[in-house]
């Protein structure tokens, strides 16, 4: 559909949008977006349209319609990592976990620009896009997720992912992994290499193992799953083990780091990995999940610490390294909050509040916020962990006596209920983040 | 601009976790806290999935009663007991009040 410039102006006026930045993209003007062009009292640029960024954009607009928000995200569709293991397990379609930005645009008048940010100038307060354009900001929000450190393991490289998908960002690799499992013969070995802490979604690898087991048990019951782990323990371990024993006895072998699980080398050609004890394990399907750190743009902009994650002030998520730059989601260090979609969504609300308060000269109160991670062990078996965290001038504090994992030893009905609630959570958080598009 | 929700707590009775020493919770902070519940209860407190629980617009008294019942384990859920134990009584009152205003 072609709209004339006048019509577009009319539309933005009717929608009550205060931003003209969209015009720049629509009409190919190559100007730098200066403050004068952005109507409204301030311009917030959000980088990344995932759980953290999309939520932050929405909640800033929800709180104050006089603040213009530009969301910069390269992809027109977002495929969620949450529930991507159900696609790998074969009981959901990728379309069911795919969202777009139409509601953010239409209902919240967020100016969505499908580009990526290649450079940040924290002194001049502007970002450079991959098309060469520059966008100025009053406040900058970064929620770019994670990047991968392939270099941590000998032989590993980014170029192997089409054959050895990590599927730790959802999308094409999720489907590749699914197809490889479908093609695997009965009696084959699925090997997963699990990363060291900290990483995106601590229970994620173990959820994946269970849902792959569910598929194999039904379709290829002679097959085996081996998890070679860089850790000696993992999230919801007792619950996962209890469930694996009940649902898939003998099928999943978890090898902890100190007992031969630590992988030091990989041969992509033969899909063979070598552990620190010198043992070689050959896979039919290999899911190598690389070591992780903050999103590339965070690293590149000097916003990360020596371990590769961004330190932030708890109450606001403002970077401790740059003023008016806020880092949230997987990229930041958020105390006891794990790197999850729920954490990113909750953090975004704290960030939105802090930014709106700062722009309007209001004070920022202490907040108690919640994160929950549900994991499915089968389509009808769910378990959960909750974190309730207080953010104040004292930093991040888990509230003692709260949160924690589902009880062990519960009956089938309880697990089934949590599986239903996992889907409820998914539908609700997706609607809260991207709206129903 | 934002009204203070003052909770009738006798001085010296601010028991609980040290992080919760303050007996006053602003409506603004109650709003931010309540919006972090939307991840499970739906945007603006309205569940997008019929198996979930919409909480928007319920009377504050009812919400508060439910939340306290979970906190004191008088009511048993799959997860709410674990969650609501993280909030002070003042926060519960303020959150319930905010959620009751959602349409
Ligand atoms: C298998 C798996 C299962 C999971 N299950 C769950 C679950 O059940 N529950 C849960 O809560 N969490 C789960 N997670 C974790 C969850 O996916 C992440 O924690 C969450 O996505 C983090 O949000 P974010 O905003 O930090 O990053 P993302 O959601 O990854 O969003 C980052 C966005 O930034 C964009 N971006 C990156 N760089 C740039 C740039 N330079 N310029 C512009 N845009 C950029 C990317 O394109 C991307 O869209 C799971 C993860 C995995 C891998």
CSV table of N, CA, C and O in Angstrom, one decimal, chain A residues 193-247:
chain,number,residue,atom,x,y,z
A,193,UNK,N,25.8,-30.6,24.2
A,193,UNK,CA,26.9,-30.0,25.0
A,193,UNK,C,26.4,-28.8,25.7
A,193,UNK,O,26.0,-27.8,25.0
A,194,UNK,N,26.2,-28.9,27.0
A,194,UNK,CA,25.6,-27.8,27.8
A,194,UNK,C,26.7,-26.8,28.3
A,194,UNK,O,27.8,-27.2,28.7
A,195,UNK,N,26.3,-25.5,28.2
A,195,UNK,CA,27.3,-24.5,28.5
A,195,UNK,C,27.5,-24.2,30.0
A,195,UNK,O,26.7,-24.6,30.8
A,196,UNK,N,28.6,-23.5,30.3
A,196,UNK,CA,28.9,-23.1,31.7
A,196,UNK,C,28.0,-21.9,32.1
A,196,UNK,O,27.5,-21.2,31.2
A,197,UNK,N,27.8,-21.6,33.4
A,197,UNK,CA,27.1,-20.4,33.8
A,197,UNK,C,28.0,-19.2,33.6
A,197,UNK,O,29.2,-19.3,33.6
A,198,UNK,N,27.4,-18.0,33.4
A,198,UNK,CA,26.0,-17.8,33.2
A,198,UNK,C,25.6,-17.9,31.8
A,198,UNK,O,26.4,-17.7,30.9
A,199,UNK,N,24.4,-18.3,31.5
A,199,UNK,CA,23.9,-18.5,30.1
A,199,UNK,C,22.4,-18.2,30.1
A,199,UNK,O,21.7,-18.3,31.1
A,200,UNK,N,21.9,-18.0,28.9
A,200,UNK,CA,20.5,-17.8,28.6
A,200,UNK,C,19.7,-19.0,29.0
A,200,UNK,O,20.0,-20.1,28.5
A,201,UNK,N,18.7,-18.8,29.9
A,201,UNK,CA,17.7,-19.9,30.3
A,201,UNK,C,18.4,-21.1,30.9
A,201,UNK,O,18.5,-22.1,30.3
A,202,UNK,N,18.7,-21.0,32.2
A,202,UNK,CA,19.4,-22.1,32.9
A,202,UNK,C,18.7,-23.4,32.8
A,202,UNK,O,19.4,-24.4,32.7
A,203,UNK,N,17.4,-23.5,32.8
A,203,UNK,CA,16.8,-24.9,32.7
A,203,UNK,C,16.6,-25.3,31.2
A,203,UNK,O,16.2,-26.4,31.0
A,204,UNK,N,16.9,-24.4,30.3
A,204,UNK,CA,16.6,-24.7,28.9
A,204,UNK,C,17.2,-25.9,28.3
A,204,UNK,O,16.5,-26.7,27.6
A,205,UNK,N,18.5,-26.2,28.5
A,205,UNK,CA,19.1,-27.4,28.0
A,205,UNK,C,18.4,-28.7,28.4
A,205,UNK,O,18.2,-29.7,27.7
A,206,UNK,N,17.9,-28.7,29.7
A,206,UNK,CA,17.3,-29.9,30.3
A,206,UNK,C,15.9,-30.0,29.9
A,206,UNK,O,15.4,-31.1,29.8
A,207,UNK,N,15.2,-28.9,29.7
A,207,UNK,CA,13.9,-28.9,29.1
A,207,UNK,C,14.0,-29.6,27.7
A,207,UNK,O,13.2,-30.5,27.3
A,208,UNK,N,15.0,-29.1,26.9
A,208,UNK,CA,15.2,-29.6,25.6
A,208,UNK,C,15.4,-31.1,25.6
A,208,UNK,O,14.8,-31.9,24.8
A,209,UNK,N,16.3,-31.6,26.5
A,209,UNK,CA,16.6,-33.0,26.6
A,209,UNK,C,15.3,-33.8,26.8
A,209,UNK,O,15.1,-34.9,26.2
A,210,UNK,N,14.5,-33.3,27.7
A,210,UNK,CA,13.2,-34.1,28.0
A,210,UNK,C,12.3,-34.1,26.9
A,210,UNK,O,11.7,-35.2,26.6
A,211,UNK,N,12.2,-33.0,26.1
A,211,UNK,CA,11.2,-33.0,25.0
A,211,UNK,C,11.7,-33.8,23.8
A,211,UNK,O,11.0,-34.3,23.1
A,212,UNK,N,13.1,-33.8,23.7
A,212,UNK,CA,13.6,-34.7,22.7
A,212,UNK,C,13.4,-36.1,23.1
A,212,UNK,O,13.0,-37.0,22.2
A,213,UNK,N,13.5,-36.4,24.4
A,213,UNK,CA,13.3,-37.8,24.9
A,213,UNK,C,11.8,-38.2,24.6
A,213,UNK,O,11.5,-39.3,24.2
A,214,UNK,N,10.9,-37.2,24.8
A,214,UNK,CA,9.5,-37.5,24.5
A,214,UNK,C,9.3,-38.0,23.1
A,214,UNK,O,8.6,-39.0,22.8
A,215,UNK,N,9.9,-37.2,22.2
A,215,UNK,CA,9.8,-37.6,20.8
A,215,UNK,C,10.5,-39.0,20.5
A,215,UNK,O,9.9,-39.8,19.8
A,216,UNK,N,11.7,-39.2,21.0
A,216,UNK,CA,12.4,-40.4,20.7
A,216,UNK,C,11.7,-41.6,21.3
A,216,UNK,O,11.6,-42.7,20.7
A,217,UNK,N,11.1,-41.4,22.5
A,217,UNK,CA,10.4,-42.5,23.2
A,217,UNK,C,9.2,-43.0,22.3
A,217,UNK,O,9.0,-44.2,22.2
A,218,UNK,N,8.6,-42.0,21.8
A,218,UNK,CA,7.4,-42.4,20.9
A,218,UNK,C,7.8,-42.9,19.6
A,218,UNK,O,7.1,-43.8,19.0
A,219,UNK,N,8.8,-42.4,19.0
A,219,UNK,CA,9.1,-42.7,17.6
A,219,UNK,C,10.4,-43.5,17.4
A,219,UNK,O,10.5,-44.3,16.4
A,220,UNK,N,11.4,-43.4,18.3
A,220,UNK,CA,12.7,-44.1,18.1
A,220,UNK,C,13.2,-44.5,19.4
A,220,UNK,O,14.2,-44.1,19.9
A,221,UNK,N,12.4,-45.5,20.0
A,221,UNK,CA,12.7,-45.8,21.5
A,221,UNK,C,14.0,-46.4,21.8
A,221,UNK,O,14.4,-46.5,23.0
A,222,UNK,N,14.8,-46.9,20.8
A,222,UNK,CA,16.1,-47.4,21.1
A,222,UNK,C,17.2,-46.4,21.2
A,222,UNK,O,18.3,-46.7,21.5
A,223,UNK,N,16.8,-45.1,20.9
A,223,UNK,CA,17.8,-44.0,20.9
A,223,UNK,C,18.2,-43.6,22.3
A,223,UNK,O,17.6,-44.0,23.3
A,224,UNK,N,19.3,-42.8,22.3
A,224,UNK,CA,19.8,-42.4,23.6
A,224,UNK,C,20.2,-40.9,23.6
A,224,UNK,O,20.4,-40.3,22.5
A,225,UNK,N,20.1,-40.3,24.7
A,225,UNK,CA,20.5,-38.9,24.9
A,225,UNK,C,21.6,-38.8,25.9
A,225,UNK,O,21.5,-39.3,27.0
A,226,UNK,N,22.7,-38.1,25.4
A,226,UNK,CA,23.8,-37.9,26.4
A,226,UNK,C,24.0,-36.4,26.5
A,226,UNK,O,24.1,-35.6,25.5
A,227,UNK,N,24.0,-35.9,27.7
A,227,UNK,CA,24.2,-34.5,28.0
A,227,UNK,C,25.6,-34.4,28.6
A,227,UNK,O,25.9,-34.9,29.7
A,228,UNK,N,26.5,-33.7,27.9
A,228,UNK,CA,27.9,-33.5,28.4
A,228,UNK,C,27.9,-32.1,28.9
A,228,UNK,O,27.7,-31.1,28.2
A,229,UNK,N,28.1,-31.9,30.2
A,229,UNK,CA,27.8,-30.6,30.9
A,229,UNK,C,29.1,-30.0,31.4
A,229,UNK,O,29.9,-30.7,32.0
A,230,UNK,N,29.2,-28.7,31.2
A,230,UNK,CA,30.3,-27.9,31.7
A,230,UNK,C,30.1,-27.6,33.2
A,230,UNK,O,31.0,-26.9,33.8
A,231,UNK,N,29.0,-28.0,33.7
A,231,UNK,CA,28.6,-27.7,35.1
A,231,UNK,C,28.5,-29.0,35.9
A,231,UNK,O,28.4,-30.1,35.4
A,232,UNK,N,28.6,-28.9,37.3
A,232,UNK,CA,28.4,-30.0,38.1
A,232,UNK,C,26.9,-30.1,38.7
A,232,UNK,O,26.6,-31.1,39.3
A,233,UNK,N,26.2,-29.1,38.4
A,233,UNK,CA,24.8,-29.1,38.8
A,233,UNK,C,24.0,-28.2,37.9
A,233,UNK,O,24.6,-27.3,37.2
A,234,UNK,N,22.7,-28.3,37.9
A,234,UNK,CA,21.9,-27.5,37.0
A,234,UNK,C,20.6,-27.1,37.6
A,234,UNK,O,20.1,-27.7,38.6
A,235,UNK,N,19.9,-26.2,37.0
A,235,UNK,CA,18.6,-25.7,37.5
A,235,UNK,C,17.5,-26.7,37.5
A,235,UNK,O,17.4,-27.6,36.6
A,236,UNK,N,16.8,-26.7,38.6
A,236,UNK,CA,15.6,-27.7,38.8
A,236,UNK,C,16.1,-29.1,38.7
A,236,UNK,O,15.3,-30.0,38.2
A,237,UNK,N,17.4,-29.4,39.1
A,237,UNK,CA,18.0,-30.7,38.8
A,237,UNK,C,17.1,-31.9,39.4
A,237,UNK,O,16.9,-32.8,38.7
A,238,UNK,N,16.8,-31.7,40.7
A,238,UNK,CA,16.0,-32.8,41.3
A,238,UNK,C,14.7,-33.1,40.6
A,238,UNK,O,14.3,-34.3,40.4
A,239,UNK,N,14.1,-32.0,40.2
A,239,UNK,CA,12.8,-32.2,39.5
A,239,UNK,C,12.9,-32.8,38.1
A,239,UNK,O,12.2,-33.7,37.7
A,240,UNK,N,13.9,-32.3,37.4
A,240,UNK,CA,14.2,-32.9,36.1
A,240,UNK,C,14.5,-34.4,36.2
A,240,UNK,O,14.0,-35.2,35.5
A,241,UNK,N,15.4,-34.7,37.1
A,241,UNK,CA,15.8,-36.1,37.3
A,241,UNK,C,14.7,-37.0,37.7
A,241,UNK,O,14.5,-38.1,37.1
A,242,UNK,N,13.8,-36.5,38.6
A,242,UNK,CA,12.7,-37.3,39.0
A,242,UNK,C,11.8,-37.5,37.8
A,242,UNK,O,11.3,-38.6,37.6
A,243,UNK,N,11.6,-36.5,37.0
A,243,UNK,CA,10.7,-36.6,35.8
A,243,UNK,C,11.3,-37.6,34.8
A,243,UNK,O,10.6,-38.4,34.2
A,244,UNK,N,12.6,-37.4,34.5
A,244,UNK,CA,13.3,-38.3,33.5
A,244,UNK,C,13.1,-39.7,33.9
A,244,UNK,O,12.9,-40.6,33.1
A,245,UNK,N,13.4,-40.0,35.2
A,245,UNK,CA,13.3,-41.4,35.6
A,245,UNK,C,11.9,-41.9,35.5
A,245,UNK,O,11.7,-43.1,35.2
A,246,UNK,N,10.9,-41.1,35.7
A,246,UNK,CA,9.5,-41.5,35.7
A,246,UNK,C,9.1,-41.7,34.2
A,246,UNK,O,8.4,-42.7,33.8
A,247,UNK,N,9.4,-40.8,33.3
A,247,UNK,CA,8.9,-40.7,32.0
A,247,UNK,C,9.8,-41.5,31.0
A,247,UNK,O,9.3,-42.0,30.0
